[in-house]
mmCIF file of C-alpha atoms in Angstrom:
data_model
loop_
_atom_site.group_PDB
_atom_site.id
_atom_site.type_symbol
_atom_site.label_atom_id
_atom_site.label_comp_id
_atom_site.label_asym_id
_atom_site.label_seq_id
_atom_site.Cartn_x
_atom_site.Cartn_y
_atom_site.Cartn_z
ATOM 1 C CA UNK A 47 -14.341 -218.474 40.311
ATOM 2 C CA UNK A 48 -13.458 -216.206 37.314
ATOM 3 C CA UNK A 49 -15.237 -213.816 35.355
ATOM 4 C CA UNK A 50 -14.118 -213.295 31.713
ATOM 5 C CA UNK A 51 -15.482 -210.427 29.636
ATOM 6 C CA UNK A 52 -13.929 -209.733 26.403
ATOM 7 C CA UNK A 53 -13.446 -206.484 24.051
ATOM 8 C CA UNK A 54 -12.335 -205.448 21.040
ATOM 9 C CA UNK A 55 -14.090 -207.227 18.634
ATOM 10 C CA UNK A 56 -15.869 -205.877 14.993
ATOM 11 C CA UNK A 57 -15.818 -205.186 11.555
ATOM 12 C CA UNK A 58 -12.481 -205.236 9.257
ATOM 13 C CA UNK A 59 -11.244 -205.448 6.165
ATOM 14 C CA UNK A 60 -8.885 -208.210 4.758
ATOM 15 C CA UNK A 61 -5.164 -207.448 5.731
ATOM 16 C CA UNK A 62 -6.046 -205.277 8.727
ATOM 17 C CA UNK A 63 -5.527 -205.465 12.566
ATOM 18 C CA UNK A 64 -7.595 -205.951 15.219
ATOM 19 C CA UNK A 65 -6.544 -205.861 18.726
ATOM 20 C CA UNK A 66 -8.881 -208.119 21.455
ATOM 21 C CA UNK A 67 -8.684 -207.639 25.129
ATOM 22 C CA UNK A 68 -10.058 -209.915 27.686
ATOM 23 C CA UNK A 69 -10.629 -208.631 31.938
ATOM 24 C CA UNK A 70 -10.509 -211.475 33.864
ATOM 25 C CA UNK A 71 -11.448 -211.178 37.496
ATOM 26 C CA UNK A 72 -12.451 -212.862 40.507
ATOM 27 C CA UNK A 73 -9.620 -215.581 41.672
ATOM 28 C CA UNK A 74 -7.120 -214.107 39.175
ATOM 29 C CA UNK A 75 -3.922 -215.318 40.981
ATOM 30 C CA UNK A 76 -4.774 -218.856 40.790
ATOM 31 C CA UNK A 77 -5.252 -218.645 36.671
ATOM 32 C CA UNK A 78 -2.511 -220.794 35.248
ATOM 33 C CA UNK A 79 -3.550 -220.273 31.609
ATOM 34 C CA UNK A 80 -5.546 -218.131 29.646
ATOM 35 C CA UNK A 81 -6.347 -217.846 25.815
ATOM 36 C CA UNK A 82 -8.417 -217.386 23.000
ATOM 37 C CA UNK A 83 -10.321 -219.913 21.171
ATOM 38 C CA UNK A 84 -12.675 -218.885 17.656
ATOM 39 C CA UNK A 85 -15.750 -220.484 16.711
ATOM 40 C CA UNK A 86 -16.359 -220.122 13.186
ATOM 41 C CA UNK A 87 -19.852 -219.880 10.753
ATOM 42 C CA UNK A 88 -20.909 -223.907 10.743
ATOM 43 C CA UNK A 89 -17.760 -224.969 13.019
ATOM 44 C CA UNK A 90 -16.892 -226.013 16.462
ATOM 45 C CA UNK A 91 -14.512 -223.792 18.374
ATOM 46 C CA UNK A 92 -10.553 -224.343 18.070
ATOM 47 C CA UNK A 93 -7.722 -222.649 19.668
ATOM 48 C CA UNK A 94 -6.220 -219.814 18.203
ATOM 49 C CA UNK A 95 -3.408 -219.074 21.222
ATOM 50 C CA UNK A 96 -2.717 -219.420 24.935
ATOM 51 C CA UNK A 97 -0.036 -218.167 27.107
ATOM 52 C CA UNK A 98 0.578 -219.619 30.334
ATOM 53 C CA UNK A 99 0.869 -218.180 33.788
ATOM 54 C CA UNK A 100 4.974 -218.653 33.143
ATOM 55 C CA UNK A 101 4.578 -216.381 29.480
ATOM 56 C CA UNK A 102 4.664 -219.822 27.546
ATOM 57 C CA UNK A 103 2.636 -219.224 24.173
ATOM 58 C CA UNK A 104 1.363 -221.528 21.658
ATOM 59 C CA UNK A 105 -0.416 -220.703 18.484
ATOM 60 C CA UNK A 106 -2.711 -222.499 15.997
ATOM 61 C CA UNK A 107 -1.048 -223.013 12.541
ATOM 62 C CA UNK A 108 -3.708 -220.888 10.756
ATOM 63 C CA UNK A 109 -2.279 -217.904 12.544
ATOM 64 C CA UNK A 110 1.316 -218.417 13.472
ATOM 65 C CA UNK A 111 3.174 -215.174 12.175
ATOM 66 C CA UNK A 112 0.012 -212.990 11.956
ATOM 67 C CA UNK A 113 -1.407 -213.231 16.016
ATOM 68 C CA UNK A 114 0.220 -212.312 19.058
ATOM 69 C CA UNK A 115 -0.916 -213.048 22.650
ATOM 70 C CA UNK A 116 0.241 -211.383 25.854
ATOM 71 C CA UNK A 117 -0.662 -211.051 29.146
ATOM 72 C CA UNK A 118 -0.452 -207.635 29.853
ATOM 73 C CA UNK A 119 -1.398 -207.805 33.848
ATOM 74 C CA UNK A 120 -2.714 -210.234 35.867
ATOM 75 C CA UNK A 121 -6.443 -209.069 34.775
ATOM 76 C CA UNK A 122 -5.719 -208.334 30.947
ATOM 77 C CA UNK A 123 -4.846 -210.903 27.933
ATOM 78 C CA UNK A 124 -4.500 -209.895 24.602
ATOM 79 C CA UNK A 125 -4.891 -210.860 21.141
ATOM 80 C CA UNK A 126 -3.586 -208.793 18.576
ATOM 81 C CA UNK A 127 -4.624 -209.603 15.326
ATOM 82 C CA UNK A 128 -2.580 -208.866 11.694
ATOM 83 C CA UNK A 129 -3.150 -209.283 8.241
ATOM 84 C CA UNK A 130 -6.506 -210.739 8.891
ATOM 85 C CA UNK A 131 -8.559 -212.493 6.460
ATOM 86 C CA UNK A 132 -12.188 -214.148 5.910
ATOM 87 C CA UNK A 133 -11.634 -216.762 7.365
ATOM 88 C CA UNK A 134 -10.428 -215.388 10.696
ATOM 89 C CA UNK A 135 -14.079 -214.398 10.697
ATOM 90 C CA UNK A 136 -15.979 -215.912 13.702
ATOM 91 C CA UNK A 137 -16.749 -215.105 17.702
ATOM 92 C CA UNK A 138 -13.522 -215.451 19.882
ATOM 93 C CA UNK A 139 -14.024 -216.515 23.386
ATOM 94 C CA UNK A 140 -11.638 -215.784 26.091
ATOM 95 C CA UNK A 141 -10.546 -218.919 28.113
ATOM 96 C CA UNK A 142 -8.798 -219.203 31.520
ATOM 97 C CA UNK A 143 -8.075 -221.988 33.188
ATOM 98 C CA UNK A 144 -8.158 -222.057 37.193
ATOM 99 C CA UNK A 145 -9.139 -225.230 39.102
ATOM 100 C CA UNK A 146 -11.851 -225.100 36.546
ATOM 101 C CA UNK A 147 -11.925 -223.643 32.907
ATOM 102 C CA UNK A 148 -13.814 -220.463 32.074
ATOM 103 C CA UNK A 149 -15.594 -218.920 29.173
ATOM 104 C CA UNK A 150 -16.018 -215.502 28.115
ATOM 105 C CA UNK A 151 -19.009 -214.461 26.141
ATOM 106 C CA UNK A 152 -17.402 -214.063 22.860
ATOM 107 C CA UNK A 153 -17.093 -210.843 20.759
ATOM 108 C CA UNK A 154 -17.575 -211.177 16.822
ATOM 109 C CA UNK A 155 -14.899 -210.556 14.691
ATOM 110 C CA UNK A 156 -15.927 -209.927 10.842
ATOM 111 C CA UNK A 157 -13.174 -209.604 8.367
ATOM 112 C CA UNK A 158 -14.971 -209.111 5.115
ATOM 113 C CA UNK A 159 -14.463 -206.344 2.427
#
């Protein structure tokens, strides 16, 4: 099993940075992917980026250019978060996938003036 708890999240204004961190733990060595996913006001959660266990990134359109993931260790993946705007507003859950996928708990990220 894995254990997911994410950081970073909270209050910013349009066009600044946040920077989200997610601890993974438990079978760590056996996670071939990990990522963040957003669920937005009224929406269903989409992908914002993954990196695989090989550094292999992919990003959702809405945020090519303005998010960069990166697996720091094998414990730590991180989001770091640019020019934000409203609509970047929503709870970001940290995903890993093992023999089974795993969820975070979110953290809220509010990008409002």
């Amino acid at each position: 099993q894995v254990q997911l708890v994410e950081s970073g999240g909270g209050l910013v204004q349009p066009g600044g940075s946040l920077r989200l961190s997610c601890a993974a733990s438990g079978n760590i060595f056996s996670i071939s992917l990990m990522g963040w996913y957003r669920r937005a006001p009224g929406k269903q959660r989409d992908l914002v980026a993954t990196i695989s266990s090989g550094g292999r990134t992919n990003y959702a359109d809405s945020v090519k250019g303005r998010v960069a993931i990166s697996r720091d260790n094998a414990e730590t993946v991180s989001l770091q978060m640019n020019s934000l705007k409203p609509e970047d507003t929503g709870v970001y859950y940290c995903y890993a996938l093992e023999r089974f996928p795993y969820w975070g708990q979110g953290t809220q990220v509010t990008v409002s003036s």
